[in-house]
Coordinates of C-alpha atoms and ligand atoms in Angstrom, one line a residue:
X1 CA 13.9 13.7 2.9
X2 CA 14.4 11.8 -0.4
X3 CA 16.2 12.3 -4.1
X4 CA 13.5 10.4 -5.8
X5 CA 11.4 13.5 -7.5
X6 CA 8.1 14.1 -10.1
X7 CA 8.7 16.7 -12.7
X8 CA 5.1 18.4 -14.2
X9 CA 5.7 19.5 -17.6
X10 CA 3.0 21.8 -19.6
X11 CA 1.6 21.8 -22.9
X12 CA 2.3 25.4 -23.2
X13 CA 6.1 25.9 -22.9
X14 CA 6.2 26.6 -19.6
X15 CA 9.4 25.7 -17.8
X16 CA 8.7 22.4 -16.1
X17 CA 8.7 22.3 -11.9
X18 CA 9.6 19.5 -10.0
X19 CA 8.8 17.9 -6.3
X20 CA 10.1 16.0 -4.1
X21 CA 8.6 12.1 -3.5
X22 CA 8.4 11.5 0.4
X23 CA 8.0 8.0 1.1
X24 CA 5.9 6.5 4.3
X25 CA 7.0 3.6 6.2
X26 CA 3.7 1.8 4.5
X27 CA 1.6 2.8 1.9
X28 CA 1.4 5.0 -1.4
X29 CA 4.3 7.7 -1.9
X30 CA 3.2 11.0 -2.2
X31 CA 4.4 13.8 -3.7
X32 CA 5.3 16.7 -2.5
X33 CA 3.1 19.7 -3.7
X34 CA 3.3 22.2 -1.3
X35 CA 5.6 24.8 -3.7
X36 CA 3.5 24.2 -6.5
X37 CA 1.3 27.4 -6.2
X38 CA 4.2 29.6 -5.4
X39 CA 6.4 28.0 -8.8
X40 CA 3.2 27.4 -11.1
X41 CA 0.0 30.3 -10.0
X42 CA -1.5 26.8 -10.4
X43 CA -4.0 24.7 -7.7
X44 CA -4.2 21.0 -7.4
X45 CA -8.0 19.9 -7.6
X46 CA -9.5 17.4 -5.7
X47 CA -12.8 17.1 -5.2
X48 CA -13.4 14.5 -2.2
X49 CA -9.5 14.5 -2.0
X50 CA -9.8 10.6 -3.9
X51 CA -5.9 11.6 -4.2
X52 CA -5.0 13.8 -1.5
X53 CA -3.1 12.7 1.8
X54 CA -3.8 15.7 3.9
X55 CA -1.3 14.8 6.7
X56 CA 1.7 13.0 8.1
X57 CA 0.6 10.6 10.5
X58 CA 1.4 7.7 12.8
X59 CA -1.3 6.6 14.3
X60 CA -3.6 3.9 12.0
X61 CA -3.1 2.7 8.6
X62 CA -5.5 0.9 5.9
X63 CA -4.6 -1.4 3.0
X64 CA -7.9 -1.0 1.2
X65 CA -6.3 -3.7 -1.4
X66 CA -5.6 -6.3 1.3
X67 CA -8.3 -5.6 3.6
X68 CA -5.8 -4.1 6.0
X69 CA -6.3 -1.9 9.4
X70 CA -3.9 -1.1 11.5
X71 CA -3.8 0.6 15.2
X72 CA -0.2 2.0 15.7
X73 CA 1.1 -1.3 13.7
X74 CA -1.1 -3.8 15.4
X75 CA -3.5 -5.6 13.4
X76 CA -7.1 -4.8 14.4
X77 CA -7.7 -8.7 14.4
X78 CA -5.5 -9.0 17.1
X79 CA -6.3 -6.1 19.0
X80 CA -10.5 -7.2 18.9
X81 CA -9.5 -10.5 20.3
X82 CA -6.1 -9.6 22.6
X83 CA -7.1 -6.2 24.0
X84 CA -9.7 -4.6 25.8
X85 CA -10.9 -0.6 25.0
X86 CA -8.9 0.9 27.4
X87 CA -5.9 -0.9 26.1
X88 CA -6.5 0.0 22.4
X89 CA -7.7 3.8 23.9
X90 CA -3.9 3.7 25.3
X91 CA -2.2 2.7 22.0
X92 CA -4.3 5.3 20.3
X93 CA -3.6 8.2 22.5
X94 CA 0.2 7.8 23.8
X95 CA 1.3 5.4 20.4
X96 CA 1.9 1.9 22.7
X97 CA 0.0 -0.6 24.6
X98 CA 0.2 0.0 28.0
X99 CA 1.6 -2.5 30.2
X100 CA -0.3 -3.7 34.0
X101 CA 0.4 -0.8 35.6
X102 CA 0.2 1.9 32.8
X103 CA -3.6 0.1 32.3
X104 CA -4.5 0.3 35.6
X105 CA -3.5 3.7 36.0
X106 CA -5.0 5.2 32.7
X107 CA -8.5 3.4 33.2
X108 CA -8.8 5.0 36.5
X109 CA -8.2 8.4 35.3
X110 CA -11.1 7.4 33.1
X111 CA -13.0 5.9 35.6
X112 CA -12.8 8.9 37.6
X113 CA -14.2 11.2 35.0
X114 CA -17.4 9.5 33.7
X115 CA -19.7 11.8 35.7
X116 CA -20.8 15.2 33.9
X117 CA -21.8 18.1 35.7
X118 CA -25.4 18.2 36.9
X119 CA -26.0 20.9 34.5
X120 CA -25.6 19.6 31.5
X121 CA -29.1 17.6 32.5
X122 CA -30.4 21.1 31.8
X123 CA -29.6 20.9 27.9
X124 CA -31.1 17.6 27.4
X125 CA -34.5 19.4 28.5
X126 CA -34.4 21.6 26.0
X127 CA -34.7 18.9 23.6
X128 CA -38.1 17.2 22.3
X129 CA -37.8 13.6 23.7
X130 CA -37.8 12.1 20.3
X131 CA -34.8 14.8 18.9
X132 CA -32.1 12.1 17.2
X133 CA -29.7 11.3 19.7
X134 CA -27.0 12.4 16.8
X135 CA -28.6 16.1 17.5
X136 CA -28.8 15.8 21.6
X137 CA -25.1 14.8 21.2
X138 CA -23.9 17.8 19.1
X139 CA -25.2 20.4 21.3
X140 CA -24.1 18.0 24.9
X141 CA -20.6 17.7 23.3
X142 CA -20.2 21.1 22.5
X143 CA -21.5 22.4 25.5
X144 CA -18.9 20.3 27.4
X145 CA -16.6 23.3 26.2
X146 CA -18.1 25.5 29.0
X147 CA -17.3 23.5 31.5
X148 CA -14.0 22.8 31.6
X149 CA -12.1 26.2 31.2
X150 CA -9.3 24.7 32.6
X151 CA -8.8 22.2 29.7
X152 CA -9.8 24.3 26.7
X153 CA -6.0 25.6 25.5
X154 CA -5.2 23.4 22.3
X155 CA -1.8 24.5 22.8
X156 CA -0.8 23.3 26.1
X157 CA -0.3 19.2 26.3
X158 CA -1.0 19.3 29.7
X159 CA -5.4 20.7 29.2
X160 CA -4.6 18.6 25.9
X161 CA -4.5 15.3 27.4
X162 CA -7.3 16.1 30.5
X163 CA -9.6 17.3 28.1
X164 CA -8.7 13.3 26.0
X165 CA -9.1 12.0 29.4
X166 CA -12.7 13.5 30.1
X167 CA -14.1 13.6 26.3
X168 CA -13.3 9.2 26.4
X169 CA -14.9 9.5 30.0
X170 CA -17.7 11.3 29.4
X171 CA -19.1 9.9 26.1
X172 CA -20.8 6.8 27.4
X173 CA -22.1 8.4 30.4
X174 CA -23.9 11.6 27.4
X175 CA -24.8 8.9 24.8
X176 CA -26.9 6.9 27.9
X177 CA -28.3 10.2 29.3
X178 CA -29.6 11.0 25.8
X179 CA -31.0 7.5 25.4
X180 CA -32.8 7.6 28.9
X181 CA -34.0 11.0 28.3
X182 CA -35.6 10.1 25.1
X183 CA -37.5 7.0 27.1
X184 CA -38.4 9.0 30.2
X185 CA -36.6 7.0 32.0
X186 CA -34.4 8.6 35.3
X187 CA -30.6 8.5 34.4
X188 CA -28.3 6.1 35.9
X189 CA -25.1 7.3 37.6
X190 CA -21.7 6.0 36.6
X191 CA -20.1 3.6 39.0
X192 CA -16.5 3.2 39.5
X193 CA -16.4 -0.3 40.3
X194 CA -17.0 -1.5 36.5
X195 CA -15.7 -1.7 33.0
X196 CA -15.8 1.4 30.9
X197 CA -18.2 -1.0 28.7
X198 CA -20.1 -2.8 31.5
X199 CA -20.6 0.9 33.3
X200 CA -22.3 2.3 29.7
X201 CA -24.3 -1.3 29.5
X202 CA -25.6 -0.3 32.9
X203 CA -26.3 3.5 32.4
X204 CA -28.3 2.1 29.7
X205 CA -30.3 -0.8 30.9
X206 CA -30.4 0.1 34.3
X207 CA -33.0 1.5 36.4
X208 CA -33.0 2.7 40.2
X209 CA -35.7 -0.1 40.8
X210 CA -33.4 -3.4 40.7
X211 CA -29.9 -4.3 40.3
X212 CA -28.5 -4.9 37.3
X213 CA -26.1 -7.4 36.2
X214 CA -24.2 -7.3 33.2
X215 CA -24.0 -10.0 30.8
X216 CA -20.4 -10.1 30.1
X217 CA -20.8 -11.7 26.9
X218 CA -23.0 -8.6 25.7
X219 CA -20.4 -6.2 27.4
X220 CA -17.4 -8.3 25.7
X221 CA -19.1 -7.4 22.4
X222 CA -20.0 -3.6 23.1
X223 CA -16.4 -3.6 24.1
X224 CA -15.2 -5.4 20.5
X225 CA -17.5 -2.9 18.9
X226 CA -15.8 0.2 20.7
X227 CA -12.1 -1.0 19.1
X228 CA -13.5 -1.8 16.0
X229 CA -14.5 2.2 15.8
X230 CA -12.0 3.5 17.3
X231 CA -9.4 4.8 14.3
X232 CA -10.0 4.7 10.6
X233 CA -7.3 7.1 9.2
X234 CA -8.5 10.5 8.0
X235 CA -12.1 9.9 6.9
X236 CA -14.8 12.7 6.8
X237 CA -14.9 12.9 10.5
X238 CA -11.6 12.7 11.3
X239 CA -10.7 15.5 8.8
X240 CA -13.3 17.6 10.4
X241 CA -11.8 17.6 13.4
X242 CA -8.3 17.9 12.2
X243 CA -9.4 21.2 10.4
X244 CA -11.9 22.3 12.8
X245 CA -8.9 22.4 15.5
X246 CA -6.7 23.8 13.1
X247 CA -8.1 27.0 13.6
X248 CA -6.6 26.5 17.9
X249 CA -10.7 26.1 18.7
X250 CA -11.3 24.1 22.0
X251 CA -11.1 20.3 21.7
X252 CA -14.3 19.6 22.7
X253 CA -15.8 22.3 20.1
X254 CA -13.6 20.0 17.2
X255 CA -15.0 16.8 18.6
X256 CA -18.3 18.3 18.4
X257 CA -17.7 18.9 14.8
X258 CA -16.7 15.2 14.3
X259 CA -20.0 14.4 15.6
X260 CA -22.0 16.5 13.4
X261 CA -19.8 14.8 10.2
X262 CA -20.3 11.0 11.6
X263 CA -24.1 11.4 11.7
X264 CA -24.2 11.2 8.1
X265 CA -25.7 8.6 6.2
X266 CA -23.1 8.0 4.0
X267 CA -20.6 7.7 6.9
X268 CA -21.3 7.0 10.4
X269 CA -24.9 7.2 10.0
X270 CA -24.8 3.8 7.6
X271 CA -25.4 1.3 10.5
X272 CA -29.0 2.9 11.5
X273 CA -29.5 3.3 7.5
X274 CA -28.5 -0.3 6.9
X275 CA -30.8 -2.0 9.7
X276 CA -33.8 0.2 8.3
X277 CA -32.7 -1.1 4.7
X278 CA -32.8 -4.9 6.0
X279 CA -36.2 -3.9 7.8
X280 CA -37.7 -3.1 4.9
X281 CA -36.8 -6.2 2.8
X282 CA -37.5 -8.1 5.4
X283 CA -41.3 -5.9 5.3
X284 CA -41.4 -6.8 1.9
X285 CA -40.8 -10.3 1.0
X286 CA -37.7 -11.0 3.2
X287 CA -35.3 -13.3 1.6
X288 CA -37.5 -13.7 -1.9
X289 CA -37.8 -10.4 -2.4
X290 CA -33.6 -9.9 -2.0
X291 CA -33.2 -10.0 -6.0
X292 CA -36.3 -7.0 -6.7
X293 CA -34.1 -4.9 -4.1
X294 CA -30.6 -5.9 -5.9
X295 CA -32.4 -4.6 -9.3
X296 CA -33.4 -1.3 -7.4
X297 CA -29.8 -0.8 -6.3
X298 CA -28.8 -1.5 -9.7
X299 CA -30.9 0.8 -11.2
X300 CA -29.0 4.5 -12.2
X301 CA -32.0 6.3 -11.7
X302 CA -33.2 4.9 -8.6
X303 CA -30.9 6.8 -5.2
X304 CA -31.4 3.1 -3.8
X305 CA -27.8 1.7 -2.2
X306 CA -27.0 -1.2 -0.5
X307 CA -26.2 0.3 2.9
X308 CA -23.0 -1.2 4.6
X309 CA -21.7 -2.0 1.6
X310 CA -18.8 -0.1 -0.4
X311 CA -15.8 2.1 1.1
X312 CA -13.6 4.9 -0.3
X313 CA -10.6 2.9 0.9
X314 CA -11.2 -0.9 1.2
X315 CA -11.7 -2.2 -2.6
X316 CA -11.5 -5.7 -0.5
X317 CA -13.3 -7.3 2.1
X318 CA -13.4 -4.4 5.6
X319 CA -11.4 -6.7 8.0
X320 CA -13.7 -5.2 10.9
X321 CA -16.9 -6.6 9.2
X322 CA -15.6 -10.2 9.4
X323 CA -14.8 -9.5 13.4
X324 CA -18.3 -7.6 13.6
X325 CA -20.0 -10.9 12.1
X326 CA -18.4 -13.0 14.2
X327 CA -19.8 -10.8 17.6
X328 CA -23.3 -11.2 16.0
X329 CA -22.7 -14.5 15.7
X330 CA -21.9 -14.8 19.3
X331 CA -24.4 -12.3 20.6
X332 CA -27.3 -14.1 18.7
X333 CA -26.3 -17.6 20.0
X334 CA -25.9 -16.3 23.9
X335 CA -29.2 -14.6 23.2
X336 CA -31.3 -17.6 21.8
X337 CA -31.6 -15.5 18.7
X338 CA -29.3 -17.3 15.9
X339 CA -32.3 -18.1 13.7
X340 CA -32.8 -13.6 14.1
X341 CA -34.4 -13.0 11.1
X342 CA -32.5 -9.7 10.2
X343 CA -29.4 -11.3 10.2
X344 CA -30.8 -14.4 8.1
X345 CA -31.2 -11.9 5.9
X346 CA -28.1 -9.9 6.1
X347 CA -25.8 -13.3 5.7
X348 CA -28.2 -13.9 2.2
X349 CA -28.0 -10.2 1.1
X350 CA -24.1 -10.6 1.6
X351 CA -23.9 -13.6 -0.5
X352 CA -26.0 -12.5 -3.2
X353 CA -24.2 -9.2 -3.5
X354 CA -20.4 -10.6 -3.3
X355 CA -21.8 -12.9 -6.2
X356 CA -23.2 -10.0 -8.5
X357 CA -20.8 -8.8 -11.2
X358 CA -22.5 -4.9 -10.0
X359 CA -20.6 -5.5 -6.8
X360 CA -17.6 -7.2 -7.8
X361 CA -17.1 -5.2 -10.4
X362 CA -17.2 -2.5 -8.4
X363 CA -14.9 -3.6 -5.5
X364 CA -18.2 -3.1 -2.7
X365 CA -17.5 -5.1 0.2
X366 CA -19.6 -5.2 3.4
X367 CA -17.8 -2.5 5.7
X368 CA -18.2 -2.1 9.5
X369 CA -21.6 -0.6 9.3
X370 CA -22.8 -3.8 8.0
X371 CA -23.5 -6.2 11.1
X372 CA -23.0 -3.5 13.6
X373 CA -26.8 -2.7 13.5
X374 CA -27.7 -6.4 14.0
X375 CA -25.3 -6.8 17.0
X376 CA -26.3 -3.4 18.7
X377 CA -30.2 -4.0 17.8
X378 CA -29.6 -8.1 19.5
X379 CA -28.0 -6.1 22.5
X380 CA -30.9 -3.5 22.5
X381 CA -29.7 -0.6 21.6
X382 CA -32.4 1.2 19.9
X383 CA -31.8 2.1 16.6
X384 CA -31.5 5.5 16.4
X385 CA -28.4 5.4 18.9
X386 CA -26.2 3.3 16.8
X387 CA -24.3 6.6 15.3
X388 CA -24.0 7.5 18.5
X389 CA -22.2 5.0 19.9
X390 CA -20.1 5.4 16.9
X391 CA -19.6 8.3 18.2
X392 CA -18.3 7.6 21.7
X393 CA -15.5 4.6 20.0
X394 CA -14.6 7.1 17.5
X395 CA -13.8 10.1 19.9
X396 CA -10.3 8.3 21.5
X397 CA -9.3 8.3 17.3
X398 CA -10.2 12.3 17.2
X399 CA -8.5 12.9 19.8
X400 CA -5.5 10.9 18.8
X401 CA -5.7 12.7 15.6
X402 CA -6.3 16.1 16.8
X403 CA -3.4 15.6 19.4
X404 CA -1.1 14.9 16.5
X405 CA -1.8 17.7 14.2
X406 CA -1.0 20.3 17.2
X407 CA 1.9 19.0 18.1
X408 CA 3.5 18.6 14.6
X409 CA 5.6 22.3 14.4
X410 CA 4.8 22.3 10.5
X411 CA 0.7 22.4 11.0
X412 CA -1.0 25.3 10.1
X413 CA -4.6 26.2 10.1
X414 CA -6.4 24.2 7.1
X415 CA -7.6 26.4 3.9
X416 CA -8.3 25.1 1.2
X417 CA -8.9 26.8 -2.2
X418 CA -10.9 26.2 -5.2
X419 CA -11.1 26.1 -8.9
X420 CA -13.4 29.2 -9.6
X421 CA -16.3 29.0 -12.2
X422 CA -18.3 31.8 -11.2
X423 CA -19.6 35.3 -12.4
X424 CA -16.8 37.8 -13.6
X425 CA -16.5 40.7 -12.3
X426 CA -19.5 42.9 -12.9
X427 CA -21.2 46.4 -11.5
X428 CA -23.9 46.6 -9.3
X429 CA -27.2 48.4 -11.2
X430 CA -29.5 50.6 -9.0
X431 CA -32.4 48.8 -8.0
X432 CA -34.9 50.6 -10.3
X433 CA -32.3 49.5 -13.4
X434 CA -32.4 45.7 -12.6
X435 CA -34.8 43.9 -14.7
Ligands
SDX501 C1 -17.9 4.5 7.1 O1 -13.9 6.7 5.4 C2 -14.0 5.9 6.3 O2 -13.0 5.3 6.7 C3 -15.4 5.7 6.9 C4 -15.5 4.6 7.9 C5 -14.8 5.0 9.2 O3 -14.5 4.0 10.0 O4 -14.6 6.2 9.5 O5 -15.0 3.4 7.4 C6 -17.0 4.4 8.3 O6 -18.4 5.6 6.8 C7 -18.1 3.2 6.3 C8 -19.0 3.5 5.0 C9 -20.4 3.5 5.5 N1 -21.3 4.0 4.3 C10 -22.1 3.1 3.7 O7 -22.2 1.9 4.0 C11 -23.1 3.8 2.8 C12 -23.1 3.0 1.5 N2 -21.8 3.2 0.8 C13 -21.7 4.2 -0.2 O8 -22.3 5.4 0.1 C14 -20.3 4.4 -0.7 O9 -19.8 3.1 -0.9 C15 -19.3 5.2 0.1 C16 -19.7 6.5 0.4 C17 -19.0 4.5 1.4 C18 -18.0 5.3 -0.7 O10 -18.3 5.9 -1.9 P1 -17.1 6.3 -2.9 O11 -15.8 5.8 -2.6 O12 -17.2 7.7 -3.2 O13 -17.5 5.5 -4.2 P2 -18.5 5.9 -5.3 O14 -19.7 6.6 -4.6 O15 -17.7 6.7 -6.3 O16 -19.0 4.5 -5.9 C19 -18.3 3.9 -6.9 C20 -19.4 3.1 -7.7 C21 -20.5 4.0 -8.1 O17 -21.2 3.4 -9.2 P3 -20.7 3.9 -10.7 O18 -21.0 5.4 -10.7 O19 -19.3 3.5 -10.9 O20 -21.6 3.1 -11.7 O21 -20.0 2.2 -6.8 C22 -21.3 2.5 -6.6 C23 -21.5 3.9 -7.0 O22 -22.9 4.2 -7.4 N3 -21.6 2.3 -5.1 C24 -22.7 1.7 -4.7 C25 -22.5 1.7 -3.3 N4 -21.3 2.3 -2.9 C26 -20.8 2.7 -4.1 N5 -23.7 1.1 -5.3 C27 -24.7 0.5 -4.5 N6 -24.5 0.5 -3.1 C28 -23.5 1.0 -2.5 N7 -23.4 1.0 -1.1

């Protein structure tokens, strides 16, 4: 607890109320509001919650200022080039890296639950074979939650950290059924003698006519790409999930949720946004025609932004583009591809733009989603997947997440309210009456 306090006076004699100022280990202070409607009949209001911390948590913080992101304390510089997935999926879930034993032990609990049930090949029928992967994964992560009856009670650690253990399994093995389904293409089986990022690199670009060997530099950098997704704090998605399980739903229904928010353009869905952006530049002039598109973005009245650029929090450079840029870099040259066009482009777009007061002025940095189309379209993912492999990195951070909001003995279930602007009260007129 603290003594430091904020007092809130008003204009209109009322008697003044004061809070209490908590204090994090890092980070802003906030104050303590949660008396204010019981003392003052008064709501905050926050649209967007610009201002809000909606929680107590340990698990990741960002300095937007410094360009900071932290797992659990550790830099994410250090984790991308230290640590593997599983590790970082570890620190995530139980709050420390594990050590040779813990590893081996937690990535075959993993290993052991990649398969899905044969049924669920049943849902991705129902789909069109061109449905977004963003909308097969909806439906096949929420229909986990009829599975698993024996993991579906929130409130008992135990199913809590099974159903963890099978949503982080699962995920790669959904997101390459959707992509094989949507080529016609026969779905590989998981195999328990690889990686958790060499076994989705194979369900992918394997078929039952040849072996398949992956590149490990390719499955180095889908690995880099899972940590540097795994956490970001409480962004849309995250809050979705932390309010969809407030209400004790089943974990898989929240993560399902968390899907649904991520496949937005304006959040997960930026990666496949951004690569259709560079496409059509590189359509329509390429590089010459960079300072016509600047102009557009520019423009008030046109909806055009730069996509993979800008971020609620980082008002400095997003630490995980500069690691994501360096993983193209390396994908590109171990391809033969480091003259790629696109990202030609992308490195002359990024230097225009961080020269252009519009930016600058503005504090819009490249975030994550700005190479991770490039590297995942070099690999050959195809575009429309991208979110969804933002999907599978991001589920150990909802999970995390979710995990701490149940266990903390002050959560309750998330309501809101609002600032009301609507009708008075008024009577209804019989139909015949209403003009
Ligand atoms: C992710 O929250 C997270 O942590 C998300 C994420 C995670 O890991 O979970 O980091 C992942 O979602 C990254 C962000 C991916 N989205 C994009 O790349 C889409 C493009 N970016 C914008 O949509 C925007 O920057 C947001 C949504 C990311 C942030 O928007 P804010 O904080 O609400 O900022 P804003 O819209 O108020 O913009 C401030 C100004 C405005 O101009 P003015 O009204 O002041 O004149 O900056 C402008 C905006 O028009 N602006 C942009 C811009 N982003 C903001 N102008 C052109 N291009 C952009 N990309």
């Amino acid at each position: 607890m603290t003594d430091r306090n904020a007092t809130l006076t008003f204009s209109d004699g009322s008697a003044p109320v004061t809070f209490p100022i908590l204090s994090g280990t890092i980070g802003p202070d906030v104050i303590d509001i949660r008396t204010l409607y019981g003392k003052t009949g008064k709501f905050t209001y926050d649209p967007g919650f610009l201002s809000t911390a909606s929680c107590n948590s340990t698990i990741t913080f960002i300095d937007g200022d410094k360009g900071e992101l932290l797992y659990r304390g550790y830099p994410i510089e250090e984790l991308a080039t230290k640590c593997d997935f599983m590790e970082v999926c570890h620190l995530l879930l139980y709050g420390e890296l594990p050590d040779v034993a813990q590893k081996k032990d937690f990535t075959g609990r993993v290993t052991k639950h990649t398969m899905v049930n044969e049924q669920m090949q049943f849902f991705l029928r129902g789909f069109r074979r061109d449905a977004h992967p963003m909308s097969v994964m909806t439906g096949l992560v929420g229909a986990l939650s009829a599975f698993y009856p024996d993991s579906i009670n929130l409130h008992d650690a135990h199913q809590r950290d099974i159903s963890a253990i099978r949503l982080i399994a699962k995920m790669p093995t959904l997101v390459a059924m959707a992509y094989k389904y949507s080529v016609g293409q026969p779905y590989m089986y998981p195999r328990n003698d690889l990686s958790y990022a060499a076994n989705f690199m194979r369900m992918m670009f394997a078929t039952p006519c040849e072996d398949y060997k992956p590149n490990e530099v390719l499955v180095r950098a889908m690995d880099r790409i899972f940590t540097l997704h795994a956490d970001h704090e409480q962004n849309a998605s995250t809050s979705t999930v932390r309010l969809c399980a407030s209400s004790g739903t089943n974990p898989f229904a929240a993560i399902a949720a968390g899907v649904a928010c991520l496949w937005g353009p304006a959040h997960g869905g930026a990666n496949e946004a951004c690569l259709a952006m560079l496409g059509d530049i590189q359509a329509n002039g390429g590089v010459a025609k960079i300072g016509e598109f600047i102009t557009k973005v520019k423009d008030k009245n046109s909806s055009v932004k730069l996509m993979g650029f800008g971020h609620r929090v980082y008002k400095n450079y997003d630490p995980r583009a500069k690691l994501m840029r360096e993983t193209c870099h390396e994908v590109l040259s171990e391809l033969g591809l480091h003259d790629d066009p696109l990202f030609k482009l992308a490195m002359s777009l990024e230097k225009i733009a961080l020269e252009d007061d519009y930016f600058v002025s503005r504090k819009l940095y490249p975030n994550v989603d700005y190479y991770s189309g490039i590297v995942q379209k070099a690999i050959g993912i195809p575009v429309p997947l991208f979110t969804a492999i933002f999907a599978l990195a991001r589920t150990v951070g909802w999970i995390a997440q979710l995990n701490e909001m149940i266990a903390d003995p002050e959560y309750k279930i998330g309501r809101p309210r609002q600032l009301y602007t609507g009708a008075t009260r008024r009577t209804v007129m019989p139909l015949a009456q209403r003009s």
